[in-house]
PDB file of C-alpha atoms in Angstrom:
ATOM      1  CA  MET A   1       0.000   0.000   0.000  1.00 56.00           C
ATOM      2  CA  LEU A   2       2.817   2.391   0.917  1.00 57.00           C
ATOM      3  CA  ASP A   3       4.650   1.640  -2.332  1.00 58.00           C
ATOM      4  CA  PHE A   4       1.457   2.354  -4.266  1.00 55.00           C
ATOM      5  CA  GLU A   5       1.019   5.723  -2.529  1.00 59.00           C
ATOM      6  CA  ILE A   6       4.650   6.650  -3.178  1.00 67.00           C
ATOM      7  CA  SER A   7       4.236   5.715  -6.834  1.00 67.00           C
ATOM      8  CA  LEU A   8       1.128   7.889  -7.129  1.00 68.00           C
ATOM      9  CA  LEU A   9       2.900  10.824  -5.501  1.00 68.00           C
ATOM     10  CA  SER A  10       5.893  10.413  -7.786  1.00 70.00           C
ATOM     11  CA  ARG A  11       3.706  10.418 -10.885  1.00 69.00           C
ATOM     12  CA  PHE A  12       1.727  13.418  -9.642  1.00 67.00           C
ATOM     13  CA  PHE A  13       4.867  15.444  -8.913  1.00 68.00           C
ATOM     14  CA  SER A  14       6.198  14.594 -12.366  1.00 69.00           C
ATOM     15  CA  PHE A  15       2.961  15.853 -13.926  1.00 67.00           C
ATOM     16  CA  ALA A  16       2.926  18.954 -11.698  1.00 66.00           C
ATOM     17  CA  LYS A  17       6.519  19.793 -12.657  1.00 69.00           C
ATOM     18  CA  GLN A  18       5.670  19.606 -16.350  1.00 68.00           C
ATOM     19  CA  LEU A  19       2.473  21.620 -16.018  1.00 66.00           C
ATOM     20  CA  LEU A  20       4.120  24.333 -13.939  1.00 65.00           C
ATOM     21  CA  SER A  21       6.970  24.442 -16.442  1.00 69.00           C
ATOM     22  CA  ALA A  22       4.439  25.054 -19.206  1.00 65.00           C
ATOM     23  CA  ARG A  23       2.432  27.620 -17.261  1.00 65.00           C
ATOM     24  CA  TRP A  24       5.036  29.397 -15.115  1.00 64.00           C
ATOM     25  CA  ARG A  25       4.827  32.670 -17.024  1.00 65.00           C
ATOM     26  CA  GLY A  26       1.080  32.818 -16.566  1.00 63.00           C
ATOM     27  CA  LEU A  27       1.358  31.917 -12.887  1.00 66.00           C
ATOM     28  CA  LEU A  28       3.939  34.641 -12.306  1.00 68.00           C
ATOM     29  CA  LEU A  29       1.796  37.149 -14.167  1.00 60.00           C
ATOM     30  CA  LEU A  30      -1.219  36.160 -12.092  1.00 64.00           C
ATOM     31  CA  LEU A  31       0.686  36.502  -8.825  1.00 64.00           C
ATOM     32  CA  LEU A  32       1.866  39.959  -9.846  1.00 63.00           C
ATOM     33  CA  GLY A  33      -1.564  40.799 -11.212  1.00 58.00           C
ATOM     34  CA  VAL A  34      -3.160  40.107  -7.843  1.00 62.00           C
ATOM     35  CA  GLY A  35      -0.377  41.420  -5.639  1.00 59.00           C
ATOM     36  CA  LEU A  36       0.574  44.644  -7.399  1.00 60.00           C
ATOM     37  CA  PRO A  37      -2.975  46.030  -7.686  1.00 58.00           C
ATOM     38  CA  LEU A  38      -3.392  45.427  -3.965  1.00 59.00           C
ATOM     39  CA  LEU A  39      -0.229  47.381  -3.289  1.00 58.00           C
ATOM     40  CA  ALA A  40      -1.615  50.224  -5.390  1.00 54.00           C
ATOM     41  CA  VAL A  41      -4.919  50.130  -3.505  1.00 57.00           C
ATOM     42  CA  GLU A  42      -2.985  50.214  -0.258  1.00 59.00           C
ATOM     43  CA  GLU A  43      -1.159  53.372  -1.250  1.00 56.00           C
ATOM     44  CA  LEU A  44      -4.546  55.028  -1.704  1.00 47.00           C
ATOM     45  CA  ALA A  45      -5.967  53.549   1.487  1.00 59.00           C
ATOM     46  CA  ILE A  46      -3.031  54.259   3.763  1.00 61.00           C
ATOM     47  CA  ALA A  47      -4.131  57.842   4.245  1.00 50.00           C
ATOM     48  CA  ILE A  48      -7.497  56.561   5.464  1.00 53.00           C
ATOM     49  CA  PHE A  49      -5.769  54.074   7.786  1.00 58.00           C
ATOM     50  CA  GLN A  50      -3.627  56.857   9.281  1.00 61.00           C
ATOM     51  CA  SER A  51      -6.699  58.948   9.971  1.00 58.00           C
ATOM     52  CA  GLY A  52      -8.349  56.160  11.955  1.00 59.00           C
ATOM     53  CA  GLY A  53      -9.430  53.598   9.378  1.00 61.00           C
ATOM     54  CA  PHE A  54     -12.404  53.346   7.063  1.00 68.00           C
ATOM     55  CA  LEU A  55     -15.448  55.218   8.335  1.00 73.00           C
ATOM     56  CA  TRP A  56     -17.596  52.085   8.374  1.00 78.00           C
ATOM     57  CA  ASP A  57     -15.078  49.798  10.100  1.00 80.00           C
ATOM     58  CA  GLU A  58     -15.669  50.721  13.734  1.00 80.00           C
ATOM     59  CA  PRO A  59     -19.473  51.148  13.536  1.00 83.00           C
ATOM     60  CA  LEU A  60     -19.844  47.665  12.003  1.00 86.00           C
ATOM     61  CA  LEU A  61     -17.539  46.137  14.613  1.00 83.00           C
ATOM     62  CA  LEU A  62     -19.462  47.741  17.439  1.00 84.00           C
ATOM     63  CA  ALA A  63     -22.767  46.607  15.927  1.00 87.00           C
ATOM     64  CA  VAL A  64     -21.561  42.980  15.814  1.00 83.00           C
ATOM     65  CA  HIS A  65     -20.199  43.252  19.359  1.00 82.00           C
ATOM     66  CA  SER A  66     -23.443  44.729  20.704  1.00 81.00           C
ATOM     67  CA  VAL A  67     -25.052  41.264  20.883  1.00 82.00           C
ATOM     68  CA  THR A  68     -22.212  39.720  22.892  1.00 81.00           C
ATOM     69  CA  ASN A  69     -23.033  37.115  25.532  1.00 84.00           C
ATOM     70  CA  ALA A  70     -21.286  34.167  27.170  1.00 83.00           C
ATOM     71  CA  ARG A  71     -22.782  31.551  24.836  1.00 88.00           C
ATOM     72  CA  LEU A  72     -21.769  33.438  21.696  1.00 86.00           C
ATOM     73  CA  ASP A  73     -18.322  34.009  23.208  1.00 84.00           C
ATOM     74  CA  ARG A  74     -17.782  30.259  23.560  1.00 88.00           C
ATOM     75  CA  PHE A  75     -19.141  29.527  20.087  1.00 88.00           C
ATOM     76  CA  ALA A  76     -17.023  32.206  18.391  1.00 86.00           C
ATOM     77  CA  LYS A  77     -13.822  31.137  20.142  1.00 87.00           C
ATOM     78  CA  ILE A  78     -14.303  27.518  19.041  1.00 88.00           C
ATOM     79  CA  PHE A  79     -15.759  27.971  15.565  1.00 90.00           C
ATOM     80  CA  THR A  80     -13.166  30.544  14.466  1.00 89.00           C
ATOM     81  CA  LYS A  81     -10.529  27.795  14.656  1.00 89.00           C
ATOM     82  CA  PHE A  82     -12.278  25.967  11.802  1.00 92.00           C
ATOM     83  CA  GLY A  83     -11.248  28.806   9.493  1.00 89.00           C
ATOM     84  CA  VAL A  84      -7.730  27.366   9.430  1.00 88.00           C
ATOM     85  CA  TYR A  85      -6.412  24.755  11.846  1.00 87.00           C
ATOM     86  CA  LEU A  86      -9.430  22.640  12.807  1.00 90.00           C
ATOM     87  CA  GLY A  87     -11.376  22.902   9.557  1.00 92.00           C
ATOM     88  CA  VAL A  88      -9.796  24.161   6.373  1.00 94.00           C
ATOM     89  CA  PHE A  89      -6.380  22.580   6.903  1.00 94.00           C
ATOM     90  CA  PRO A  90      -7.487  18.995   7.700  1.00 95.00           C
ATOM     91  CA  ALA A  91     -10.218  19.184   5.027  1.00 95.00           C
ATOM     92  CA  SER A  92      -7.619  20.325   2.494  1.00 94.00           C
ATOM     93  CA  VAL A  93      -5.345  17.416   3.370  1.00 95.00           C
ATOM     94  CA  ALA A  94      -8.240  14.950   3.073  1.00 94.00           C
ATOM     95  CA  LEU A  95      -9.358  16.365  -0.279  1.00 93.00           C
ATOM     96  CA  SER A  96      -5.794  16.304  -1.588  1.00 92.00           C
ATOM     97  CA  LEU A  97      -5.445  12.626  -0.685  1.00 91.00           C
ATOM     98  CA  LEU A  98      -8.778  11.863  -2.359  1.00 90.00           C
ATOM     99  CA  LEU A  99      -7.811  13.663  -5.571  1.00 88.00           C
ATOM    100  CA  LEU A 100      -4.477  11.840  -5.549  1.00 85.00           C
ATOM    101  CA  GLN A 101      -6.207   8.470  -5.202  1.00 85.00           C
ATOM    102  CA  LEU A 102      -8.608   9.352  -8.033  1.00 83.00           C
ATOM    103  CA  ARG A 103      -5.669  10.480 -10.191  1.00 82.00           C
ATOM    104  CA  LYS A 104      -7.210  13.928 -10.594  1.00 84.00           C
ATOM    105  CA  TRP A 105      -3.769  15.473 -10.798  1.00 79.00           C
ATOM    106  CA  ARG A 106      -4.699  18.696 -12.551  1.00 84.00           C
ATOM    107  CA  SER A 107      -7.411  19.332  -9.947  1.00 88.00           C
ATOM    108  CA  LEU A 108      -5.000  18.370  -7.162  1.00 89.00           C
ATOM    109  CA  LEU A 109      -2.378  20.797  -8.427  1.00 87.00           C
ATOM    110  CA  TYR A 110      -4.990  23.528  -8.830  1.00 91.00           C
ATOM    111  CA  PHE A 111      -6.433  23.071  -5.341  1.00 93.00           C
ATOM    112  CA  ASN A 112      -3.053  23.140  -3.634  1.00 93.00           C
ATOM    113  CA  ALA A 113      -1.876  26.080  -5.721  1.00 92.00           C
ATOM    114  CA  VAL A 114      -4.953  28.020  -4.588  1.00 93.00           C
ATOM    115  CA  MET A 115      -4.443  27.210  -0.918  1.00 94.00           C
ATOM    116  CA  ILE A 116      -0.660  27.644  -0.781  1.00 93.00           C
ATOM    117  CA  GLY A 117      -0.703  30.745  -2.978  1.00 90.00           C
ATOM    118  CA  SER A 118      -3.421  32.277  -0.815  1.00 89.00           C
ATOM    119  CA  MET A 119      -1.295  31.728   2.271  1.00 91.00           C
ATOM    120  CA  ILE A 120       1.744  33.332   0.611  1.00 90.00           C
ATOM    121  CA  LEU A 121      -0.282  36.339  -0.541  1.00 86.00           C
ATOM    122  CA  ASN A 122      -1.727  36.755   2.947  1.00 88.00           C
ATOM    123  CA  ARG A 123       1.601  36.608   4.761  1.00 87.00           C
ATOM    124  CA  THR A 124       3.183  38.978   2.236  1.00 84.00           C
ATOM    125  CA  ALA A 125       0.347  41.494   2.541  1.00 80.00           C
ATOM    126  CA  LYS A 126       0.397  41.406   6.347  1.00 82.00           C
ATOM    127  CA  ALA A 127       4.161  41.945   6.410  1.00 80.00           C
ATOM    128  CA  TYR A 128       3.940  44.819   3.955  1.00 75.00           C
ATOM    129  CA  TRP A 129       0.997  46.737   5.358  1.00 72.00           C
ATOM    130  CA  HIS A 130       1.571  46.248   9.101  1.00 72.00           C
ATOM    131  CA  ARG A 131      -1.988  47.220   9.910  1.00 75.00           C
ATOM    132  CA  SER A 132      -2.650  46.942  13.638  1.00 72.00           C
ATOM    133  CA  ARG A 133      -5.636  44.944  14.817  1.00 77.00           C
ATOM    134  CA  PRO A 134      -8.686  46.664  16.331  1.00 74.00           C
ATOM    135  CA  SER A 135      -8.440  47.642  19.990  1.00 72.00           C
ATOM    136  CA  LEU A 136     -12.038  48.515  20.778  1.00 68.00           C
ATOM    137  CA  TRP A 137     -12.246  45.867  23.502  1.00 67.00           C
ATOM    138  CA  GLU A 138     -10.101  43.138  25.023  1.00 72.00           C
ATOM    139  CA  TRP A 139      -9.873  40.083  22.750  1.00 65.00           C
ATOM    140  CA  PRO A 140     -10.919  36.732  24.233  1.00 64.00           C
ATOM    141  CA  VAL A 141      -8.351  35.016  21.981  1.00 65.00           C
ATOM    142  CA  SER A 142      -4.635  35.484  21.381  1.00 66.00           C
ATOM    143  CA  GLU A 143      -3.460  37.005  18.077  1.00 69.00           C
ATOM    144  CA  ILE A 144       0.146  37.954  17.369  1.00 71.00           C
ATOM    145  CA  ASP A 145       0.329  38.998  13.710  1.00 73.00           C
ATOM    146  CA  PHE A 146      -1.046  41.925  11.749  1.00 77.00           C
ATOM    147  CA  SER A 147      -4.622  42.546  10.673  1.00 76.00           C
ATOM    148  CA  PHE A 148      -4.828  43.256   6.926  1.00 80.00           C
ATOM    149  CA  PRO A 149      -6.008  41.156   5.163  1.00 83.00           C
ATOM    150  CA  SER A 150      -7.687  38.531   7.351  1.00 87.00           C
ATOM    151  CA  GLY A 151      -5.956  35.152   7.138  1.00 88.00           C
ATOM    152  CA  HIS A 152      -9.068  33.287   8.263  1.00 91.00           C
ATOM    153  CA  ALA A 153     -11.178  35.074   5.632  1.00 93.00           C
ATOM    154  CA  MET A 154      -8.667  34.236   2.907  1.00 93.00           C
ATOM    155  CA  SER A 155      -8.266  30.636   4.020  1.00 93.00           C
ATOM    156  CA  SER A 156     -11.993  29.914   4.170  1.00 95.00           C
ATOM    157  CA  MET A 157     -12.818  31.771   0.952  1.00 94.00           C
ATOM    158  CA  SER A 158      -9.938  30.159  -0.968  1.00 95.00           C
ATOM    159  CA  PHE A 159     -11.119  26.721   0.149  1.00 96.00           C
ATOM    160  CA  VAL A 160     -14.741  27.322  -0.816  1.00 96.00           C
ATOM    161  CA  ALA A 161     -13.906  29.107  -4.092  1.00 93.00           C
ATOM    162  CA  ALA A 162     -11.676  26.212  -5.143  1.00 93.00           C
ATOM    163  CA  LEU A 163     -14.400  23.700  -4.263  1.00 93.00           C
ATOM    164  CA  LEU A 164     -16.967  25.656  -6.278  1.00 93.00           C
ATOM    165  CA  ILE A 165     -14.718  25.604  -9.326  1.00 89.00           C
ATOM    166  CA  LEU A 166     -13.979  21.890  -8.908  1.00 90.00           C
ATOM    167  CA  THR A 167     -17.687  21.042  -8.594  1.00 89.00           C
ATOM    168  CA  TRP A 168     -18.848  23.429 -11.342  1.00 84.00           C
ATOM    169  CA  GLY A 169     -21.493  21.750 -13.478  1.00 80.00           C
ATOM    170  CA  SER A 170     -22.014  18.839 -11.103  1.00 82.00           C
ATOM    171  CA  ARG A 171     -24.918  17.989  -8.810  1.00 87.00           C
ATOM    172  CA  TRP A 172     -22.677  18.939  -5.883  1.00 89.00           C
ATOM    173  CA  PHE A 173     -22.312  22.571  -6.934  1.00 91.00           C
ATOM    174  CA  GLY A 174     -25.529  23.826  -5.336  1.00 92.00           C
ATOM    175  CA  LEU A 175     -24.807  22.137  -2.021  1.00 94.00           C
ATOM    176  CA  THR A 176     -21.222  23.387  -2.081  1.00 94.00           C
ATOM    177  CA  LEU A 177     -22.409  26.932  -2.787  1.00 95.00           C
ATOM    178  CA  ALA A 178     -24.975  26.897   0.030  1.00 96.00           C
ATOM    179  CA  ALA A 179     -22.801  25.226   2.666  1.00 96.00           C
ATOM    180  CA  GLY A 180     -19.702  27.134   1.593  1.00 95.00           C
ATOM    181  CA  SER A 181     -21.457  30.491   1.792  1.00 96.00           C
ATOM    182  CA  VAL A 182     -22.660  29.771   5.323  1.00 97.00           C
ATOM    183  CA  PHE A 183     -19.185  28.633   6.333  1.00 96.00           C
ATOM    184  CA  VAL A 184     -17.364  31.650   4.886  1.00 96.00           C
ATOM    185  CA  VAL A 185     -19.785  34.171   6.387  1.00 95.00           C
ATOM    186  CA  SER A 186     -19.727  32.378   9.762  1.00 95.00           C
ATOM    187  CA  ILE A 187     -15.941  32.461   9.925  1.00 94.00           C
ATOM    188  CA  ALA A 188     -15.974  36.156   9.026  1.00 94.00           C
ATOM    189  CA  TRP A 189     -18.558  36.814  11.742  1.00 92.00           C
ATOM    190  CA  THR A 190     -16.381  35.130  14.375  1.00 91.00           C
ATOM    191  CA  ARG A 191     -13.419  37.338  13.468  1.00 90.00           C
ATOM    192  CA  LEU A 192     -15.546  40.460  13.803  1.00 91.00           C
ATOM    193  CA  TYR A 193     -17.328  39.273  16.937  1.00 89.00           C
ATOM    194  CA  LEU A 194     -14.011  38.501  18.641  1.00 87.00           C
ATOM    195  CA  GLY A 195     -12.782  41.962  17.674  1.00 84.00           C
ATOM    196  CA  VAL A 196      -9.573  40.775  15.997  1.00 85.00           C
ATOM    197  CA  HIS A 197     -10.325  42.149  12.519  1.00 85.00           C
ATOM    198  CA  PHE A 198     -11.876  45.167  10.866  1.00 85.00           C
ATOM    199  CA  PRO A 199     -14.606  44.520   8.277  1.00 87.00           C
ATOM    200  CA  SER A 200     -12.249  45.869   5.588  1.00 83.00           C
ATOM    201  CA  ASP A 201      -9.742  43.114   6.521  1.00 84.00           C
ATOM    202  CA  ILE A 202     -12.435  40.526   5.799  1.00 88.00           C
ATOM    203  CA  LEU A 203     -13.549  42.122   2.534  1.00 85.00           C
ATOM    204  CA  ALA A 204      -9.990  42.412   1.230  1.00 83.00           C
ATOM    205  CA  GLY A 205      -9.294  38.773   2.092  1.00 86.00           C
ATOM    206  CA  TRP A 206     -12.393  37.609   0.242  1.00 88.00           C
ATOM    207  CA  LEU A 207     -11.638  39.631  -2.895  1.00 84.00           C
ATOM    208  CA  VAL A 208      -8.026  38.502  -3.154  1.00 84.00           C
ATOM    209  CA  SER A 209      -8.970  34.859  -2.662  1.00 87.00           C
ATOM    210  CA  ILE A 210     -11.676  34.951  -5.318  1.00 87.00           C
ATOM    211  CA  ALA A 211      -9.362  36.644  -7.823  1.00 83.00           C
ATOM    212  CA  TRP A 212      -6.592  34.134  -7.129  1.00 85.00           C
ATOM    213  CA  ALA A 213      -8.876  31.092  -7.427  1.00 87.00           C
ATOM    214  CA  ILE A 214     -10.443  32.276 -10.689  1.00 82.00           C
ATOM    215  CA  GLY A 215      -7.116  33.267 -12.222  1.00 80.00           C
ATOM    216  CA  LEU A 216      -5.530  29.914 -11.431  1.00 83.00           C
ATOM    217  CA  CYS A 217      -8.568  28.152 -12.865  1.00 82.00           C
ATOM    218  CA  ALA A 218      -8.035  29.898 -16.205  1.00 74.00           C
ATOM    219  CA  LEU A 219      -4.420  28.729 -16.267  1.00 76.00           C
ATOM    220  CA  ILE A 220      -4.594  25.176 -14.922  1.00 77.00           C
ATOM    221  CA  ARG A 221      -8.125  24.289 -16.179  1.00 74.00           C
ATOM    222  CA  PRO A 222      -8.991  21.860 -13.370  1.00 76.00           C
ATOM    223  CA  HIS A 223     -12.728  21.211 -13.916  1.00 65.00           C
ATOM    224  CA  LEU A 224     -13.634  17.774 -12.579  1.00 53.00           C
ATOM    225  CA  VAL A 225     -16.890  17.596 -14.554  1.00 51.00           C
ATOM    226  CA  ALA A 226     -16.442  17.490 -18.348  1.00 51.00           C
ATOM    227  CA  PRO A 227     -12.862  18.777 -18.006  1.00 57.00           C
ATOM    228  CA  ALA A 228     -11.501  21.054 -20.697  1.00 50.00           C
ATOM    229  CA  ALA A 229      -8.127  19.324 -20.348  1.00 53.00           C
ATOM    230  CA  SER A 230      -6.922  15.902 -19.253  1.00 62.00           C
ATOM    231  CA  GLU A 231      -6.399  15.439 -15.533  1.00 66.00           C
ATOM    232  CA  THR A 232      -3.219  13.370 -16.000  1.00 63.00           C
ATOM    233  CA  GLU A 233      -1.742  14.584 -19.297  1.00 63.00           C
ATOM    234  CA  LEU A 234      -0.552  17.889 -20.698  1.00 64.00           C
ATOM    235  CA  THR A 235      -2.445  19.540 -23.522  1.00 64.00           C
ATOM    236  CA  THR A 236      -0.800  20.009 -26.915  1.00 62.00           C
ATOM    237  CA  GLN A 237      -0.417  23.713 -26.156  1.00 61.00           C
ATOM    238  CA  GLU A 238       1.312  22.957 -22.852  1.00 61.00           C
ATOM    239  CA  GLU A 239       3.668  20.458 -24.496  1.00 61.00           C
ATOM    240  CA  GLU A 240       4.557  22.999 -27.189  1.00 56.00           C
ATOM    241  CA  SER A 241       5.215  25.627 -24.518  1.00 61.00           C
ATOM    242  CA  ILE A 242       7.722  23.334 -22.799  1.00 64.00           C
ATOM    243  CA  ALA A 243       9.376  22.424 -26.110  1.00 61.00           C
ATOM    244  CA  THR A 244      10.033  26.085 -26.965  1.00 63.00           C
ATOM    245  CA  GLN A 245      11.697  26.905 -23.644  1.00 59.00           C
TER     246      GLN A 245
END
């Protein structure tokens, strides 16, 4: 069994290396196309940040916090962990193993590129912008990094956006859309309720994740249902791209 798994991984990595070799220019362009516009937006927004943040940030936070009670405190502190460590991460590992077993290598590469790329974009943005977290009340959880954009919002949205693209055209799409929407909004609510993010942190995280997932889809073409390209072989265009390098 172990030898079989190692063989599958070896074949997947060989395919991934070839596909990335064929598409690396597009991937680099996409990364810059998402990252650089955000840097430009930040230059415009920094003046607003220095003057106290967006006008609607604090009122929305206070409105969410106005319904605080002990039961919601417990729920928010537990459920927020599903945005990364207790939910998205283990679910991503499980889905990756399933796609590997099914030999859906293009979809596997796409899904992991979305999740890993989202994490890189988030850490880079946080390090660049250095936006402090809200301090309207004492947080019931511990947070040590910066605020903008929200990592939990990006993680949950990247996961759901990738699933929606992978299930596009299938009978699972509607269920994925409904459950995913509830999950993404719930995670965002916990971050606001706990007071560790501004609403603009959440919105920025969502927008970046959606742009990244859609852009990667156009490059890797991972559709599981009636795929536009083979899941285990390169297209003629991709082979020609490698040959001309």
